[in-house]
Amino acid sequence: MWQSYLNGMLVAFGLIMAIGAQNAFVLAQSLRREHHLPVAALCIVCDAILVAAGVFGLATVLAHNPTLLAIARWGGAVFLLWYGAKALRSACSKQSLQHQQGQGTRSRRAVLLSALAVTLLNPHVYLDTVLLIGSLGAQQSVPGAYVAGAASASLLWFTTLALGAAWLAPWLARPATWRMLDLMVAVMMFAVAAQLILG
Protein backbone atom coordinates (compact mmCIF):
# COMPACT_ATOMS: atom_id res chain seq x y z
CA MET A 1 0.00 0.00 0.00
CA TRP A 2 2.72 2.48 0.97
CA GLN A 3 4.61 1.83 -2.24
CA SER A 4 1.52 2.76 -4.27
CA TYR A 5 1.02 5.85 -2.09
CA LEU A 6 4.62 7.01 -2.58
CA ASN A 7 4.46 6.31 -6.32
CA GLY A 8 1.35 8.49 -6.61
CA MET A 9 2.94 11.28 -4.61
CA LEU A 10 6.20 11.30 -6.59
CA VAL A 11 4.55 11.13 -10.01
CA ALA A 12 2.11 13.93 -9.10
CA PHE A 13 4.85 16.15 -7.67
CA GLY A 14 6.90 15.72 -10.81
CA LEU A 15 4.03 16.93 -12.98
CA ILE A 16 2.36 19.67 -10.91
CA MET A 17 5.55 21.48 -9.91
CA ALA A 18 6.14 22.55 -13.52
CA ILE A 19 4.95 26.09 -14.19
CA GLY A 20 1.59 25.87 -15.87
CA ALA A 21 -1.66 27.77 -16.23
CA GLN A 22 -3.03 26.46 -12.94
CA ASN A 23 0.11 27.28 -10.94
CA ALA A 24 0.35 30.74 -12.49
CA PHE A 25 -3.26 31.48 -11.58
CA VAL A 26 -2.82 30.35 -7.96
CA LEU A 27 0.37 32.40 -7.68
CA ALA A 28 -1.28 35.54 -9.10
CA GLN A 29 -4.28 35.22 -6.78
CA SER A 30 -2.00 34.62 -3.81
CA LEU A 31 0.06 37.71 -4.56
CA ARG A 32 -3.14 39.74 -4.74
CA ARG A 33 -4.41 38.02 -1.58
CA GLU A 34 -7.66 37.62 -3.47
CA HIS A 35 -9.44 34.46 -2.30
CA HIS A 36 -6.16 32.55 -2.69
CA LEU A 37 -6.94 29.83 -0.14
CA PRO A 38 -10.32 28.90 -1.69
CA VAL A 39 -8.60 28.88 -5.11
CA ALA A 40 -5.89 26.53 -3.81
CA ALA A 41 -8.54 24.30 -2.21
CA LEU A 42 -10.48 24.18 -5.49
CA CYS A 43 -7.36 23.16 -7.42
CA ILE A 44 -6.61 20.43 -4.87
CA VAL A 45 -10.14 19.02 -5.09
CA CYS A 46 -10.16 19.14 -8.90
CA ASP A 47 -6.80 17.36 -9.11
CA ALA A 48 -7.95 14.64 -6.71
CA ILE A 49 -11.18 14.08 -8.65
CA LEU A 50 -9.42 13.99 -12.03
CA VAL A 51 -6.72 11.60 -10.81
CA ALA A 52 -9.34 9.30 -9.28
CA ALA A 53 -11.36 9.41 -12.50
CA GLY A 54 -8.27 8.55 -14.52
CA VAL A 55 -7.18 5.73 -12.25
CA PHE A 56 -10.64 4.18 -12.19
CA GLY A 57 -11.40 4.23 -15.90
CA LEU A 58 -11.71 7.66 -17.58
CA ALA A 59 -8.18 7.48 -18.98
CA THR A 60 -9.23 4.60 -21.24
CA VAL A 61 -12.38 6.44 -22.40
CA LEU A 62 -10.55 9.65 -23.34
CA ALA A 63 -7.70 7.81 -25.01
CA HIS A 64 -10.21 6.21 -27.41
CA ASN A 65 -12.33 9.31 -28.09
CA PRO A 66 -10.48 11.79 -30.33
CA THR A 67 -13.55 14.08 -30.53
CA LEU A 68 -13.50 14.80 -26.81
CA LEU A 69 -9.75 15.42 -26.91
CA ALA A 70 -10.16 17.79 -29.90
CA ILE A 71 -12.89 19.77 -28.11
CA ALA A 72 -10.71 20.06 -25.02
CA ARG A 73 -7.73 21.07 -27.15
CA TRP A 74 -9.36 23.92 -29.09
CA GLY A 75 -11.47 25.16 -26.19
CA GLY A 76 -8.37 25.26 -24.02
CA ALA A 77 -6.36 27.10 -26.68
CA VAL A 78 -9.00 29.82 -27.01
CA PHE A 79 -9.22 30.29 -23.26
CA LEU A 80 -5.43 30.42 -22.81
CA LEU A 81 -5.10 33.03 -25.58
CA TRP A 82 -7.76 35.17 -23.91
CA TYR A 83 -6.18 34.84 -20.48
CA GLY A 84 -2.71 35.55 -21.89
CA ALA A 85 -3.95 38.72 -23.59
CA LYS A 86 -5.50 39.83 -20.32
CA ALA A 87 -2.22 39.26 -18.46
CA LEU A 88 -0.26 41.08 -21.20
CA ARG A 89 -2.55 44.09 -20.91
CA SER A 90 -2.03 44.09 -17.16
CA ALA A 91 1.75 43.86 -17.67
CA CYS A 92 1.66 47.01 -19.82
CA SER A 93 -0.01 49.02 -17.05
CA LYS A 94 1.88 50.85 -14.33
CA GLN A 95 -0.20 49.68 -11.42
CA SER A 96 1.31 48.27 -8.27
CA LEU A 97 -0.09 45.35 -6.36
CA GLN A 98 -1.51 47.67 -3.70
CA HIS A 99 -3.16 49.80 -6.38
CA GLN A 100 -4.76 46.75 -7.90
CA GLN A 101 -5.97 45.68 -4.48
CA GLY A 102 -7.38 49.13 -3.84
CA GLN A 103 -9.47 49.00 -6.98
CA GLY A 104 -11.78 46.44 -5.45
CA THR A 105 -11.58 42.73 -4.98
CA ARG A 106 -13.46 40.43 -7.29
CA SER A 107 -16.12 38.30 -5.69
CA ARG A 108 -15.20 34.84 -4.48
CA ARG A 109 -17.60 33.37 -7.03
CA ALA A 110 -15.93 35.20 -9.93
CA VAL A 111 -12.45 34.15 -8.82
CA LEU A 112 -13.47 30.51 -8.30
CA LEU A 113 -15.16 30.40 -11.71
CA SER A 114 -11.94 31.70 -13.26
CA ALA A 115 -9.96 29.06 -11.36
CA LEU A 116 -12.33 26.37 -12.64
CA ALA A 117 -11.86 27.64 -16.19
CA VAL A 118 -8.05 27.65 -15.87
CA THR A 119 -8.18 24.13 -14.47
CA LEU A 120 -10.85 22.43 -16.55
CA LEU A 121 -10.36 24.20 -19.92
CA ASN A 122 -6.66 23.37 -19.99
CA PRO A 123 -6.18 20.09 -21.89
CA HIS A 124 -2.78 19.64 -20.26
CA VAL A 125 -4.60 19.06 -16.97
CA TYR A 126 -6.42 16.10 -18.52
CA LEU A 127 -3.29 14.78 -20.20
CA ASP A 128 -1.34 14.99 -16.94
CA THR A 129 -3.89 14.01 -14.32
CA VAL A 130 -6.33 11.77 -16.18
CA LEU A 131 -4.24 10.10 -18.86
CA LEU A 132 -0.68 10.03 -17.50
CA ILE A 133 -1.16 9.87 -13.72
CA GLY A 134 -4.38 7.90 -14.16
CA SER A 135 -2.94 5.26 -16.48
CA LEU A 136 0.04 4.76 -14.18
CA GLY A 137 -2.26 4.50 -11.17
CA ALA A 138 -4.44 1.89 -12.83
CA GLN A 139 -1.39 -0.40 -12.88
CA GLN A 140 -0.64 -0.07 -9.15
CA SER A 141 -1.25 -2.90 -6.70
CA VAL A 142 -3.37 -0.55 -4.53
CA PRO A 143 -4.91 2.09 -6.87
CA GLY A 144 -6.73 3.84 -4.01
CA ALA A 145 -3.46 4.44 -2.16
CA TYR A 146 -1.94 5.80 -5.38
CA VAL A 147 -4.82 8.29 -5.70
CA ALA A 148 -4.32 9.32 -2.06
CA GLY A 149 -0.60 9.87 -2.70
CA ALA A 150 -1.28 12.02 -5.77
CA ALA A 151 -3.91 14.02 -3.84
CA SER A 152 -1.40 14.54 -0.99
CA ALA A 153 1.14 15.96 -3.43
CA SER A 154 -1.47 18.36 -4.79
CA LEU A 155 -2.46 19.38 -1.25
CA LEU A 156 1.13 20.10 -0.22
CA TRP A 157 2.00 21.94 -3.43
CA PHE A 158 -0.98 24.27 -3.73
CA THR A 159 -1.11 25.03 0.00
CA THR A 160 2.58 25.94 -0.05
CA LEU A 161 2.15 28.03 -3.19
CA ALA A 162 -0.85 29.91 -1.81
CA LEU A 163 0.57 30.58 1.66
CA GLY A 164 4.12 31.26 0.50
CA ALA A 165 3.13 33.77 -2.17
CA ALA A 166 0.76 35.58 0.22
CA TRP A 167 3.57 35.84 2.79
CA LEU A 168 5.95 37.27 0.18
CA ALA A 169 3.37 39.74 -1.17
CA PRO A 170 4.81 42.81 0.69
CA TRP A 171 8.20 42.20 -0.96
CA LEU A 172 6.71 41.44 -4.34
CA ALA A 173 4.41 44.44 -4.45
CA ARG A 174 6.71 46.70 -6.48
CA PRO A 175 5.13 47.65 -9.83
CA ALA A 176 8.11 46.34 -11.83
CA THR A 177 7.93 42.95 -10.12
CA TRP A 178 4.20 42.68 -10.71
CA ARG A 179 4.53 43.65 -14.37
CA MET A 180 7.23 41.00 -14.79
CA LEU A 181 4.94 38.38 -13.24
CA ASP A 182 2.08 39.34 -15.56
CA LEU A 183 4.44 39.22 -18.53
CA MET A 184 5.66 35.76 -17.52
CA VAL A 185 2.06 34.56 -17.14
CA ALA A 186 1.17 35.95 -20.58
CA VAL A 187 4.19 34.33 -22.27
CA MET A 188 3.46 31.00 -20.59
CA MET A 189 -0.24 31.12 -21.58
CA PHE A 190 0.64 31.95 -25.20
CA ALA A 191 3.28 29.20 -25.29
CA VAL A 192 0.85 26.55 -24.02
CA ALA A 193 -1.83 27.75 -26.45
CA ALA A 194 0.67 27.55 -29.34
CA GLN A 195 1.57 24.00 -28.35
CA LEU A 196 -2.10 23.05 -28.39
CA ILE A 197 -2.74 24.69 -31.78
CA LEU A 198 0.41 23.42 -33.49
CA GLY A 199 0.49 20.05 -31.76
XYZ file of N, CA and C in Angstrom:
597
model
N 0.828 -1.209 0.000
C 0.000 0.000 0.000
C 0.863 1.261 0.000
N 1.889 1.277 0.874
C 2.718 2.479 0.973
C 3.517 2.723 -0.295
N 3.883 1.651 -0.980
C 4.605 1.827 -2.238
C 3.716 2.520 -3.273
N 2.465 2.117 -3.351
C 1.522 2.759 -4.269
C 1.310 4.215 -3.886
N 1.207 4.482 -2.577
C 1.017 5.855 -2.091
C 2.206 6.730 -2.496
N 3.424 6.238 -2.248
C 4.623 7.014 -2.583
C 4.759 7.198 -4.093
N 4.414 6.180 -4.858
C 4.457 6.312 -6.318
C 3.522 7.422 -6.789
N 2.301 7.446 -6.255
C 1.348 8.487 -6.610
C 1.844 9.865 -6.250
N 2.438 9.985 -5.059
C 2.943 11.284 -4.608
C 4.089 11.768 -5.487
N 5.034 10.889 -5.799
C 6.199 11.297 -6.585
C 5.821 11.651 -8.023
N 4.973 10.841 -8.630
C 4.547 11.132 -10.009
C 3.801 12.468 -10.059
N 2.888 12.688 -9.112
C 2.106 13.927 -9.099
C 2.999 15.137 -8.863
N 3.932 15.038 -7.920
C 4.855 16.145 -7.665
C 5.639 16.491 -8.920
N 6.110 15.474 -9.612
C 6.904 15.716 -10.813
C 6.146 16.472 -11.887
N 4.834 16.276 -11.941
C 4.029 16.934 -12.979
C 3.501 18.291 -12.543
N 3.012 18.414 -11.296
C 2.357 19.666 -10.911
C 3.337 20.767 -10.552
N 4.607 20.434 -10.281
C 5.554 21.481 -9.915
C 5.995 22.299 -11.121
N 5.801 21.773 -12.328
C 6.141 22.552 -13.522
C 5.209 23.759 -13.625
N 5.764 24.883 -14.055
C 4.954 26.091 -14.189
C 3.920 25.865 -15.281
N 2.684 26.048 -14.930
C 1.590 25.873 -15.873
C 0.507 26.890 -15.604
N -0.574 26.795 -16.363
C -1.656 27.771 -16.231
C -2.244 27.759 -14.825
N -2.429 26.572 -14.263
C -3.033 26.463 -12.941
C -2.125 27.067 -11.868
N -0.834 26.727 -11.910
C 0.107 27.277 -10.938
C 0.214 28.793 -11.056
N 0.250 29.290 -12.286
C 0.347 30.738 -12.490
C -0.873 31.454 -11.929
N -2.043 30.864 -12.095
C -3.264 31.481 -11.582
C -3.252 31.512 -10.063
N -2.878 30.392 -9.425
C -2.824 30.350 -7.959
C -1.808 31.357 -7.445
N -0.660 31.449 -8.105
C 0.366 32.403 -7.684
C -0.134 33.840 -7.793
N -0.775 34.169 -8.910
C -1.282 35.537 -9.098
C -2.331 35.878 -8.048
N -3.254 34.957 -7.783
C -4.283 35.223 -6.776
C -3.675 35.344 -5.387
N -2.640 34.566 -5.121
C -1.997 34.615 -3.807
C -1.268 35.934 -3.610
N -0.625 36.425 -4.662
C 0.063 37.712 -4.557
C -0.933 38.850 -4.348
N -2.113 38.720 -4.937
C -3.144 39.739 -4.737
C -3.868 39.559 -3.402
N -3.666 38.407 -2.782
C -4.413 38.018 -1.577
C -5.916 38.075 -1.862
N -6.282 37.574 -3.003
C -7.663 37.625 -3.474
C -8.227 36.203 -3.516
N -8.812 35.784 -2.408
C -9.437 34.459 -2.297
C -8.451 33.345 -2.663
N -7.189 33.506 -2.272
C -6.165 32.550 -2.689
C -6.320 31.180 -2.033
N -6.774 31.134 -0.788
C -6.940 29.830 -0.140
C -8.105 29.032 -0.736
N -9.278 29.652 -0.990
C -10.316 28.895 -1.694
C -9.889 28.440 -3.091
N -9.089 29.268 -3.784
C -8.596 28.875 -5.106
C -7.689 27.651 -4.989
N -6.779 27.679 -4.011
C -5.894 26.531 -3.807
C -6.704 25.283 -3.458
N -7.698 25.444 -2.589
C -8.539 24.297 -2.207
C -9.281 23.738 -3.414
N -9.774 24.620 -4.283
C -10.478 24.176 -5.492
C -9.549 23.376 -6.406
N -8.326 23.863 -6.581
C -7.359 23.156 -7.421
C -7.030 21.782 -6.841
N -6.897 21.699 -5.526
C -6.605 20.426 -4.866
C -7.737 19.436 -5.104
N -8.975 19.893 -4.903
C -10.139 19.018 -5.087
C -10.252 18.562 -6.544
N -10.073 19.497 -7.480
C -10.160 19.141 -8.905
C -9.100 18.119 -9.276
N -7.868 18.324 -8.810
C -6.803 17.364 -9.113
C -7.140 15.985 -8.571
N -7.626 15.927 -7.326
C -7.950 14.639 -6.712
C -9.053 13.924 -7.493
N -10.071 14.681 -7.900
C -11.184 14.077 -8.655
C -10.704 13.575 -10.017
N -9.895 14.384 -10.707
C -9.418 13.991 -12.032
C -8.481 12.782 -11.966
N -7.609 12.756 -10.965
C -6.719 11.603 -10.813
C -7.531 10.351 -10.523
N -8.500 10.459 -9.615
C -9.338 9.302 -9.282
C -10.108 8.821 -10.514
N -10.635 9.783 -11.286
C -11.364 9.410 -12.499
C -10.449 8.699 -13.488
N -9.209 9.181 -13.621
C -8.265 8.551 -14.522
C -7.878 7.153 -14.072
N -7.592 7.028 -12.779
C -7.180 5.726 -12.253
C -8.293 4.699 -12.398
N -9.529 5.139 -12.197
C -10.639 4.183 -12.186
C -11.427 4.138 -13.497
N -10.789 4.524 -14.616
C -11.402 4.235 -15.900
C -11.504 5.314 -16.952
N -11.499 6.615 -16.581
C -11.709 7.658 -17.579
C -10.535 7.766 -18.547
N -9.347 7.404 -18.106
C -8.176 7.479 -18.984
C -8.395 6.657 -20.247
N -8.967 5.467 -20.088
C -9.234 4.601 -21.242
C -10.274 5.219 -22.166
N -11.319 5.824 -21.590
C -12.382 6.436 -22.397
C -11.837 7.580 -23.239
N -11.085 8.500 -22.611
C -10.550 9.655 -23.335
C -9.518 9.246 -24.381
N -8.734 8.243 -24.072
C -7.703 7.809 -25.013
C -8.306 7.264 -26.304
N -9.547 6.782 -26.236
C -10.208 6.209 -27.410
C -11.292 7.114 -27.991
N -11.323 8.383 -27.579
C -12.334 9.310 -28.091
C -11.663 10.595 -28.571
N -11.186 10.608 -29.815
C -10.475 11.789 -30.327
C -11.338 13.047 -30.389
N -12.671 12.897 -30.488
C -13.547 14.075 -30.532
C -13.496 14.849 -29.227
N -13.580 14.133 -28.113
C -13.497 14.800 -26.806
C -12.150 15.480 -26.625
N -11.080 14.816 -27.042
C -9.751 15.423 -26.913
C -9.624 16.659 -27.793
N -10.225 16.631 -28.999
C -10.164 17.791 -29.898
C -10.935 18.970 -29.318
N -12.098 18.698 -28.731
C -12.886 19.767 -28.107
C -12.100 20.396 -26.961
N -11.509 19.553 -26.139
C -10.714 20.063 -25.020
C -9.515 20.864 -25.524
N -8.909 20.405 -26.603
C -7.726 21.069 -27.154
C -8.046 22.476 -27.643
N -9.058 22.614 -28.511
C -9.359 23.922 -29.091
C -10.024 24.859 -28.093
N -10.872 24.326 -27.243
C -11.466 25.158 -26.194
C -10.408 25.693 -25.245
N -9.464 24.835 -24.899
C -8.375 25.260 -24.024
C -7.488 26.303 -24.677
N -7.210 26.139 -25.977
C -6.358 27.099 -26.681
C -6.998 28.486 -26.707
N -8.295 28.535 -26.984
C -9.004 29.823 -27.014
C -8.959 30.494 -25.641
N -9.233 29.714 -24.602
C -9.219 30.286 -23.259
C -7.830 30.790 -22.883
N -6.784 30.014 -23.176
C -5.434 30.416 -22.815
C -5.001 31.673 -23.567
N -5.412 31.805 -24.829
C -5.102 33.027 -25.580
C -5.779 34.241 -24.955
N -7.036 34.067 -24.559
C -7.764 35.167 -23.911
C -7.106 35.554 -22.593
N -6.772 34.561 -21.783
C -6.178 34.841 -20.477
C -4.785 35.451 -20.638
N -4.020 34.981 -21.637
C -2.705 35.545 -21.893
C -2.781 36.999 -22.324
N -3.774 37.330 -23.163
C -3.954 38.720 -23.589
C -4.316 39.610 -22.407
N -5.126 39.084 -21.518
C -5.503 39.833 -20.319
C -4.277 40.094 -19.441
N -3.427 39.091 -19.259
C -2.216 39.257 -18.459
C -1.241 40.222 -19.133
N -1.148 40.170 -20.469
C -0.261 41.077 -21.201
C -0.725 42.520 -21.044
N -2.027 42.747 -21.115
C -2.553 44.093 -20.912
C -2.237 44.602 -19.511
N -2.349 43.716 -18.529
C -2.028 44.089 -17.160
C -0.536 44.391 -17.013
N 0.309 43.636 -17.736
C 1.753 43.858 -17.666
C 2.142 45.209 -18.244
N 1.357 45.717 -19.195
C 1.658 47.009 -19.818
C 1.202 48.191 -18.972
N 0.436 47.935 -17.916
C -0.014 49.021 -17.050
C 1.065 49.340 -16.023
N 0.886 50.433 -15.316
C 1.884 50.851 -14.326
C 1.344 50.714 -12.906
N 0.403 49.831 -12.736
C -0.202 49.684 -11.419
C 0.643 48.794 -10.529
N 0.654 49.121 -9.258
C 1.306 48.271 -8.272
C 0.299 47.273 -7.732
N 0.804 46.333 -6.962
C -0.086 45.346 -6.357
C -1.071 46.028 -5.422
N -0.600 46.979 -4.614
C -1.506 47.671 -3.703
C -2.570 48.446 -4.448
N -2.190 49.045 -5.603
C -3.155 49.801 -6.383
C -4.227 48.866 -6.928
N -3.801 47.710 -7.392
C -4.762 46.745 -7.901
C -5.695 46.293 -6.795
N -5.143 46.094 -5.592
C -5.974 45.681 -4.477
C -6.966 46.781 -4.113
N -6.512 48.025 -4.210
C -7.378 49.126 -3.837
C -8.517 49.359 -4.808
N -8.428 48.801 -5.992
C -9.474 49.002 -6.981
C -10.703 48.137 -6.733
N -10.632 47.282 -5.739
C -11.784 46.437 -5.451
C -11.504 44.984 -5.770
N -11.810 44.157 -4.818
C -11.575 42.732 -4.978
C -12.734 42.095 -5.720
N -12.414 41.176 -6.607
C -13.461 40.427 -7.289
C -14.159 39.521 -6.287
N -15.377 39.177 -6.591
C -16.123 38.301 -5.694
C -15.493 36.916 -5.673
N -15.717 36.194 -4.589
C -15.195 34.841 -4.478
C -15.732 33.970 -5.613
N -16.989 34.164 -5.952
C -17.603 33.371 -7.026
C -16.883 33.607 -8.354
N -16.599 34.884 -8.669
C -15.926 35.199 -9.927
C -14.526 34.594 -9.974
N -13.812 34.685 -8.864
C -12.455 34.146 -8.815
C -12.468 32.626 -8.940
N -13.405 31.973 -8.241
C -13.468 30.510 -8.298
C -13.893 30.019 -9.678
N -14.782 30.768 -10.344
C -15.162 30.398 -11.707
C -13.961 30.521 -12.651
N -13.155 31.557 -12.453
C -11.940 31.705 -13.255
C -10.970 30.556 -12.988
N -10.846 30.176 -11.713
C -9.963 29.058 -11.356
C -10.450 27.758 -11.988
N -11.769 27.560 -11.995
C -12.331 26.370 -12.639
C -12.027 26.368 -14.133
N -12.143 27.539 -14.760
C -11.861 27.637 -16.193
C -10.400 27.322 -16.473
N -9.482 27.906 -15.682
C -8.051 27.654 -15.868
C -7.748 26.170 -15.695
N -8.434 25.539 -14.751
C -8.184 24.128 -14.466
C -8.823 23.207 -15.495
N -10.105 23.399 -15.754
C -10.848 22.427 -16.552
C -10.803 22.685 -18.057
N -10.468 23.913 -18.489
C -10.364 24.197 -19.919
C -8.943 24.040 -20.445
N -8.046 23.582 -19.591
C -6.660 23.375 -19.993
C -6.449 21.889 -20.287
N -6.328 21.512 -21.552
C -6.177 20.094 -21.891
C -4.977 19.422 -21.233
N -3.942 20.222 -20.917
C -2.777 19.637 -20.261
C -3.138 19.042 -18.907
N -4.152 19.614 -18.253
C -4.601 19.063 -16.975
C -5.118 17.644 -17.177
N -5.884 17.439 -18.254
C -6.419 16.104 -18.522
C -5.314 15.139 -18.945
N -4.387 15.642 -19.759
C -3.288 14.785 -20.199
C -2.437 14.349 -19.008
N -2.183 15.302 -18.095
C -1.337 14.993 -16.936
C -2.079 14.152 -15.900
N -3.221 14.661 -15.443
C -3.894 14.006 -14.319
C -4.682 12.771 -14.728
N -5.464 12.886 -15.801
C -6.332 11.774 -16.177
C -5.555 10.701 -16.947
N -4.885 11.106 -18.013
C -4.236 10.100 -18.862
C -2.925 9.577 -18.276
N -1.996 10.482 -17.938
C -0.682 10.026 -17.497
C -0.724 9.475 -16.072
N -1.102 10.330 -15.115
C -1.161 9.869 -13.721
C -2.193 8.760 -13.580
N -3.326 8.902 -14.264
C -4.380 7.898 -14.163
C -3.978 6.552 -14.714
N -3.338 6.542 -15.886
C -2.944 5.259 -16.478
C -1.866 4.575 -15.647
N -0.966 5.347 -15.064
C 0.040 4.756 -14.181
C -0.606 4.205 -12.916
N -1.583 4.940 -12.395
C -2.258 4.497 -11.175
C -3.073 3.242 -11.368
N -3.626 3.079 -12.555
C -4.437 1.888 -12.828
C -3.597 0.623 -12.775
N -2.280 0.759 -12.903
C -1.394 -0.403 -12.881
C -0.840 -0.706 -11.491
N -1.163 0.127 -10.502
C -0.635 -0.068 -9.152
C -1.342 -1.209 -8.439
N -0.647 -1.801 -7.467
C -1.252 -2.900 -6.705
C -2.397 -2.406 -5.831
N -2.284 -1.146 -5.340
C -3.366 -0.554 -4.535
C -3.710 0.806 -5.156
N -4.593 0.835 -6.174
C -4.907 2.090 -6.870
C -5.424 3.193 -5.942
N -6.207 2.826 -4.930
C -6.731 3.836 -4.010
C -5.626 4.560 -3.258
N -4.597 3.825 -2.851
C -3.465 4.438 -2.158
C -2.692 5.354 -3.102
N -2.605 4.964 -4.371
C -1.943 5.798 -5.379
C -2.682 7.127 -5.536
N -4.009 7.065 -5.602
C -4.818 8.293 -5.697
C -4.589 9.164 -4.474
N -4.556 8.554 -3.285
C -4.318 9.317 -2.059
C -2.944 9.981 -2.082
N -1.939 9.283 -2.607
C -0.604 9.870 -2.702
C -0.567 11.057 -3.651
N -1.222 10.916 -4.806
C -1.276 12.020 -5.767
C -2.031 13.209 -5.183
N -3.134 12.945 -4.472
C -3.906 14.022 -3.839
C -3.083 14.709 -2.754
N -2.267 13.948 -2.026
C -1.403 14.537 -0.992
C -0.379 15.477 -1.609
N 0.172 15.092 -2.749
C 1.139 15.957 -3.434
C 0.479 17.266 -3.853
N -0.733 17.169 -4.381
C -1.466 18.364 -4.790
C -1.767 19.252 -3.578
N -2.174 18.633 -2.480
C -2.464 19.377 -1.251
C -1.240 20.135 -0.760
N -0.098 19.455 -0.693
C 1.130 20.097 -0.220
C 1.571 21.220 -1.152
N 1.505 20.958 -2.457
C 2.005 21.939 -3.426
C 1.159 23.218 -3.434
N -0.151 23.069 -3.603
C -0.982 24.267 -3.734
C -1.113 25.032 -2.421
N -1.083 24.331 -1.297
C -1.105 25.026 -0.005
C 0.168 25.837 0.178
N 1.310 25.232 -0.152
C 2.585 25.942 -0.047
C 2.630 27.138 -0.986
N 2.152 26.943 -2.211
C 2.150 28.025 -3.194
C 1.272 29.184 -2.731
N 0.079 28.863 -2.239
C -0.851 29.909 -1.809
C -0.334 30.661 -0.589
N 0.105 29.935 0.430
C 0.567 30.581 1.658
C 1.908 31.275 1.469
N 2.804 30.663 0.713
C 4.116 31.261 0.500
C 4.047 32.555 -0.297
N 3.249 32.568 -1.357
C 3.128 33.775 -2.172
C 2.456 34.891 -1.390
N 1.437 34.562 -0.581
C 0.764 35.583 0.224
C 1.729 36.180 1.242
N 2.596 35.362 1.812
C 3.568 35.838 2.792
C 4.600 36.756 2.141
N 4.957 36.466 0.891
C 5.950 37.272 0.183
C 5.352 38.505 -0.499
N 4.029 38.644 -0.454
C 3.370 39.742 -1.169
C 3.944 41.123 -0.855
N 4.254 41.472 0.423
C 4.812 42.814 0.687
C 6.122 43.075 -0.060
N 6.923 42.031 -0.263
C 8.205 42.200 -0.957
C 8.040 42.145 -2.477
N 6.936 41.573 -2.905
C 6.708 41.435 -4.341
C 5.727 42.468 -4.876
N 5.448 43.487 -4.080
C 4.411 44.437 -4.446
C 4.911 45.591 -5.315
N 6.201 45.624 -5.621
C 6.711 46.695 -6.479
C 6.104 46.578 -7.876
N 5.755 47.695 -8.491
C 5.131 47.646 -9.826
C 5.950 46.868 -10.847
N 7.275 47.038 -10.846
C 8.109 46.344 -11.830
C 8.032 44.831 -11.647
N 8.016 44.389 -10.400
C 7.931 42.949 -10.124
C 6.595 42.395 -10.597
N 5.535 43.153 -10.326
C 4.199 42.683 -10.711
C 4.040 42.646 -12.221
N 4.596 43.654 -12.910
C 4.528 43.654 -14.372
C 5.300 42.468 -14.941
N 6.447 42.150 -14.332
C 7.232 41.003 -14.790
C 6.452 39.703 -14.602
N 5.749 39.573 -13.482
C 4.940 38.382 -13.238
C 3.835 38.260 -14.290
N 3.133 39.368 -14.548
C 2.075 39.343 -15.558
C 2.639 38.988 -16.931
N 3.813 39.517 -17.244
C 4.437 39.223 -18.530
C 4.795 37.730 -18.624
N 5.327 37.175 -17.537
C 5.661 35.757 -17.523
C 4.405 34.892 -17.679
N 3.325 35.291 -17.016
C 2.064 34.556 -17.136
C 1.571 34.609 -18.578
N 1.634 35.805 -19.189
C 1.172 35.953 -20.576
C 1.992 35.084 -21.522
N 3.322 35.122 -21.393
C 4.189 34.330 -22.265
C 3.895 32.842 -22.102
N 3.724 32.403 -20.842
C 3.457 30.998 -20.588
C 2.112 30.575 -21.180
N 1.079 31.431 -21.022
C -0.235 31.117 -21.580
C -0.175 31.018 -23.106
N 0.502 31.969 -23.744
C 0.635 31.950 -25.201
C 1.417 30.719 -25.661
N 2.463 30.350 -24.914
C 3.278 29.200 -25.286
C 2.461 27.908 -25.219
N 1.677 27.754 -24.157
C 0.854 26.547 -24.019
C -0.220 26.515 -25.120
N -0.829 27.688 -25.396
C -1.832 27.754 -26.454
C -1.232 27.389 -27.805
N 0.003 27.868 -28.066
C 0.669 27.552 -29.336
C 0.945 26.061 -29.445
N 1.340 25.442 -28.330
C 1.572 23.999 -28.347
C 0.288 23.245 -28.681
N -0.816 23.716 -28.132
C -2.096 23.048 -28.392
C -2.517 23.208 -29.853
N -2.324 24.422 -30.400
C -2.740 24.687 -31.777
C -1.853 23.964 -32.777
N -0.535 24.008 -32.541
C 0.415 23.423 -33.488
C 0.598 21.931 -33.283
N 0.291 21.459 -32.058
C 0.489 20.048 -31.757
C -0.646 19.224 -32.271
